């Protein structure tokens, strides 16, 4: 089985940066690669602020924090970052053509034995694996937002994925302190996001039909159903663009009008109101990330 010590995380957004931190805190040597220097600098600053809180709260020693950051490298140079890694977690933008191009490149740059995984929340491994010459060493490893906190990681087997690849990915997941949920057969959206999509669809129906406001729906989900966040609050956390593009991918796959992203979601994404990361989504947030009101539309 693949012996994993060096991990490359591609993409330094909210998911990629926290996934990389989880790996570094678990003792792996981690390279975080992104095409944007600004994004890398932002990721490192946000991770330092978040992890410093753990030190202040006495859950992590300064030495362990420094050792974890010492195992991380932030770079824009994909070729240098990929040359000696054992495992890749791709967490780039949720667009199939970008991912396929990236996987073809990673296939050329990474050592023969390296396993290439995608954190994609919607694209099945087979849509990505055939862009490489190693489809047996490709699968999905899907984390949840916020990745530093959420325990579940979906491990998704593609048509060509080998048993060794699945075993290594499941073992890595456990070594990160996460709980693997294995999909034996690939399906768009996997388990958790398929269920979440149904909740979101109904939530959008209620709002777009004028039956209830996003606040009312969120309050009902929290206080009647015991969800930690309502669907609109959660979309602000995970990014409206992420939800929109994964829904669009599903619609393009199925052609079923029921899968088409809601108009009110598309409008917000077009306007750049992407949730907490832009200060506006379904709600408005101040510079400290506190919710200050509803993002009124029209
Ligand atoms: N990043 C990292 N850590 C965070 C965080 C963030 N954005 N937000 C909160 N946390 C940490 C806090 O530091 C705190 O840690 P501590 O207890 O060790 O100090 C812990 O989470 C709890 O935070 P709070 O007390 O501030 O707030 P809550 O109790 O409300 O918890 C939450 C926050 C964990 C985000 C909780 O509200 C929750 O579980 N929400 C639902 C999240 C969810 O459903 N995620 C799945 C989304 S779907 C997805 O990811 C699919 C993908 O494909 C997009």
CSV table of N, CA and C and ligand atoms in Angstrom, one decimal, residues 14-15 18 50 53-54 57 59 94 119-122 142-150 154 190 192-193 196 200 227-230 234 237-239 242-243 246 276, ligand 1:
chain,number,residue,atom,x,y,z
A,14,UNK,N,-11.2,28.4,1.2
A,14,UNK,CA,-11.7,27.9,2.5
A,14,UNK,C,-11.4,26.4,2.8
A,15,UNK,N,-11.8,25.6,1.7
A,15,UNK,CA,-11.6,24.2,1.9
A,15,UNK,C,-10.2,23.8,1.9
A,18,UNK,N,-8.0,24.7,5.0
A,18,UNK,CA,-8.3,24.0,6.2
A,18,UNK,C,-7.9,22.5,6.1
A,50,UNK,N,-6.8,31.4,13.3
A,50,UNK,CA,-7.6,30.3,13.8
A,50,UNK,C,-6.9,29.4,14.7
A,53,UNK,N,-6.0,30.7,18.2
A,53,UNK,CA,-7.1,30.6,19.2
A,53,UNK,C,-7.0,29.3,20.0
A,54,UNK,N,-6.6,28.2,19.3
A,54,UNK,CA,-6.5,26.9,19.9
A,54,UNK,C,-5.4,27.0,21.0
A,57,UNK,N,-6.7,29.0,23.9
A,57,UNK,CA,-7.6,28.2,24.7
A,57,UNK,C,-6.9,27.0,25.4
A,59,UNK,N,-5.5,24.3,24.0
A,59,UNK,CA,-5.8,23.0,23.3
A,59,UNK,C,-4.6,22.6,22.5
A,94,UNK,N,-14.9,24.6,-8.6
A,94,UNK,CA,-15.8,23.5,-8.9
A,94,UNK,C,-16.2,23.6,-10.4
A,119,UNK,N,-11.4,16.9,-3.9
A,119,UNK,CA,-12.4,17.2,-2.9
A,119,UNK,C,-13.7,17.7,-3.5
A,120,UNK,N,-13.8,17.5,-4.8
A,120,UNK,CA,-15.1,17.9,-5.5
A,120,UNK,C,-16.3,17.4,-4.7
A,121,UNK,N,-17.3,18.3,-4.6
A,121,UNK,CA,-18.5,17.9,-3.9
A,121,UNK,C,-19.5,17.3,-4.9
A,122,UNK,N,-19.2,17.4,-6.2
A,122,UNK,CA,-20.3,17.0,-7.1
A,122,UNK,C,-19.8,16.1,-8.3
A,142,UNK,N,-13.9,13.8,-0.1
A,142,UNK,CA,-14.7,15.0,0.1
A,142,UNK,C,-14.9,15.4,1.5
A,143,UNK,N,-14.3,16.5,1.9
A,143,UNK,CA,-14.4,17.1,3.2
A,143,UNK,C,-15.6,18.0,3.3
A,144,UNK,N,-15.9,18.4,4.5
A,144,UNK,CA,-17.1,19.3,4.7
A,144,UNK,C,-16.6,20.5,5.4
A,145,UNK,N,-17.3,21.6,5.2
A,145,UNK,CA,-17.0,22.9,5.6
A,145,UNK,C,-17.6,23.2,7.0
A,146,UNK,N,-16.9,23.7,8.0
A,146,UNK,CA,-15.4,23.9,8.0
A,146,UNK,C,-14.6,22.6,8.3
A,147,UNK,N,-13.6,22.4,7.4
A,147,UNK,CA,-12.9,21.1,7.4
A,147,UNK,C,-12.1,20.9,8.7
A,148,UNK,N,-11.8,22.0,9.4
A,148,UNK,CA,-11.0,21.8,10.6
A,148,UNK,C,-12.0,21.2,11.7
A,149,UNK,N,-13.3,21.3,11.5
A,149,UNK,CA,-14.2,20.9,12.5
A,149,UNK,C,-15.0,19.7,12.1
A,150,UNK,N,-15.5,19.6,10.9
A,150,UNK,CA,-16.4,18.5,10.5
A,150,UNK,C,-15.7,17.2,10.4
A,154,UNK,N,-16.2,11.9,2.8
A,154,UNK,CA,-16.7,10.9,1.9
A,154,UNK,C,-15.6,10.5,1.0
A,190,UNK,N,-22.8,12.6,-4.1
A,190,UNK,CA,-22.5,11.6,-3.0
A,190,UNK,C,-23.7,11.5,-2.1
A,192,UNK,N,-24.1,13.1,1.5
A,192,UNK,CA,-24.5,14.3,2.3
A,192,UNK,C,-25.0,15.4,1.5
A,193,UNK,N,-24.3,15.7,0.4
A,193,UNK,CA,-24.8,16.8,-0.5
A,193,UNK,C,-26.1,16.5,-1.2
A,196,UNK,N,-28.6,17.3,1.4
A,196,UNK,CA,-28.6,18.7,1.6
A,196,UNK,C,-29.3,19.4,0.4
A,200,UNK,N,-32.2,22.1,0.5
A,200,UNK,CA,-32.1,23.5,-0.1
A,200,UNK,C,-33.2,23.7,-1.1
A,227,UNK,N,-31.2,21.4,13.4
A,227,UNK,CA,-30.0,21.6,12.6
A,227,UNK,C,-29.1,22.7,13.2
A,228,UNK,N,-27.7,22.5,13.1
A,228,UNK,CA,-26.9,23.5,13.7
A,228,UNK,C,-27.0,24.9,13.0
A,229,UNK,N,-27.3,24.9,11.7
A,229,UNK,CA,-27.5,26.1,11.0
A,229,UNK,C,-28.7,25.9,10.0
A,230,UNK,N,-29.4,26.9,9.6
A,230,UNK,CA,-30.4,26.8,8.6
A,230,UNK,C,-29.8,26.7,7.2
A,234,UNK,N,-26.1,28.2,6.2
A,234,UNK,CA,-25.1,27.3,5.8
A,234,UNK,C,-24.5,27.6,4.4
A,237,UNK,N,-22.0,30.2,4.7
A,237,UNK,CA,-20.7,29.6,5.2
A,237,UNK,C,-20.0,28.9,4.1
A,238,UNK,N,-20.7,28.1,3.3
A,238,UNK,CA,-20.0,27.3,2.3
A,238,UNK,C,-19.7,28.0,1.0
A,239,UNK,N,-20.4,29.1,0.8
A,239,UNK,CA,-20.2,29.9,-0.5
A,239,UNK,C,-21.4,29.6,-1.4
A,242,UNK,N,-20.2,27.9,-4.6
A,242,UNK,CA,-20.0,26.5,-4.6
A,242,UNK,C,-21.3,25.7,-4.8
A,243,UNK,N,-22.4,26.2,-4.1
A,243,UNK,CA,-23.7,25.5,-4.2
A,243,UNK,C,-24.2,25.7,-5.7
A,246,UNK,N,-22.2,23.5,-8.2
A,246,UNK,CA,-22.4,22.1,-8.1
A,246,UNK,C,-23.8,21.7,-8.6
A,276,UNK,N,-20.3,34.6,3.4
A,276,UNK,CA,-19.4,35.2,4.3
A,276,UNK,C,-18.2,35.8,3.7
B,1,LIG,N1,-13.6,27.4,10.4
B,1,LIG,C1,-13.0,26.7,11.4
B,1,LIG,N2,-13.5,26.4,12.6
B,1,LIG,C2,-14.7,27.0,12.8
B,1,LIG,C3,-15.4,27.8,11.9
B,1,LIG,C4,-14.8,28.0,10.6
B,1,LIG,N3,-15.4,28.7,9.7
B,1,LIG,N4,-16.5,28.2,12.5
B,1,LIG,C5,-16.6,27.7,13.7
B,1,LIG,N5,-15.5,27.0,13.9
B,1,LIG,C6,-15.1,26.2,15.1
B,1,LIG,C7,-15.0,27.2,16.3
B,1,LIG,O1,-13.7,27.6,16.4
B,1,LIG,C8,-15.4,26.2,17.4
B,1,LIG,O2,-14.3,25.4,17.8
B,1,LIG,P1,-14.0,25.1,19.3
B,1,LIG,O3,-15.2,24.6,19.9
B,1,LIG,O4,-12.9,24.1,19.2
B,1,LIG,O5,-13.6,26.4,19.9
B,1,LIG,C9,-16.4,25.3,16.9
B,1,LIG,O6,-16.2,25.4,15.4
B,1,LIG,C10,-17.8,25.7,17.2
B,1,LIG,O7,-18.0,27.0,16.8
B,1,LIG,P2,-19.0,28.1,17.4
B,1,LIG,O8,-19.1,27.7,18.9
B,1,LIG,O9,-18.5,29.4,17.1
B,1,LIG,O10,-20.3,27.9,16.6
B,1,LIG,P3,-21.2,26.7,16.5
B,1,LIG,O11,-21.4,25.9,17.7
B,1,LIG,O12,-22.4,27.2,15.8
B,1,LIG,O13,-20.5,25.7,15.4
B,1,LIG,C11,-20.3,25.0,13.2
B,1,LIG,C12,-20.1,26.2,14.2
B,1,LIG,C13,-19.3,23.9,13.5
B,1,LIG,C14,-19.9,25.6,11.8
B,1,LIG,C15,-21.8,24.5,13.3
B,1,LIG,O14,-22.6,25.6,13.2
B,1,LIG,C16,-22.1,23.5,12.2
B,1,LIG,O15,-21.9,22.3,12.4
B,1,LIG,N6,-22.8,24.0,11.1
B,1,LIG,C17,-23.2,23.1,10.0
B,1,LIG,C18,-22.0,22.9,9.2
B,1,LIG,C19,-22.3,22.0,8.0
B,1,LIG,O16,-23.4,21.5,7.8
B,1,LIG,N7,-21.3,21.7,7.2
B,1,LIG,C20,-21.5,21.0,6.0
B,1,LIG,C21,-21.7,21.9,4.9
B,1,LIG,S1,-21.9,21.1,3.3
B,1,LIG,C22,-20.4,21.0,2.7
B,1,LIG,O17,-19.4,21.4,3.3
B,1,LIG,C23,-20.3,20.3,1.4
B,1,LIG,C24,-19.2,21.0,0.6
B,1,LIG,O18,-19.2,20.2,-0.6
B,1,LIG,C25,-19.5,22.4,0.3
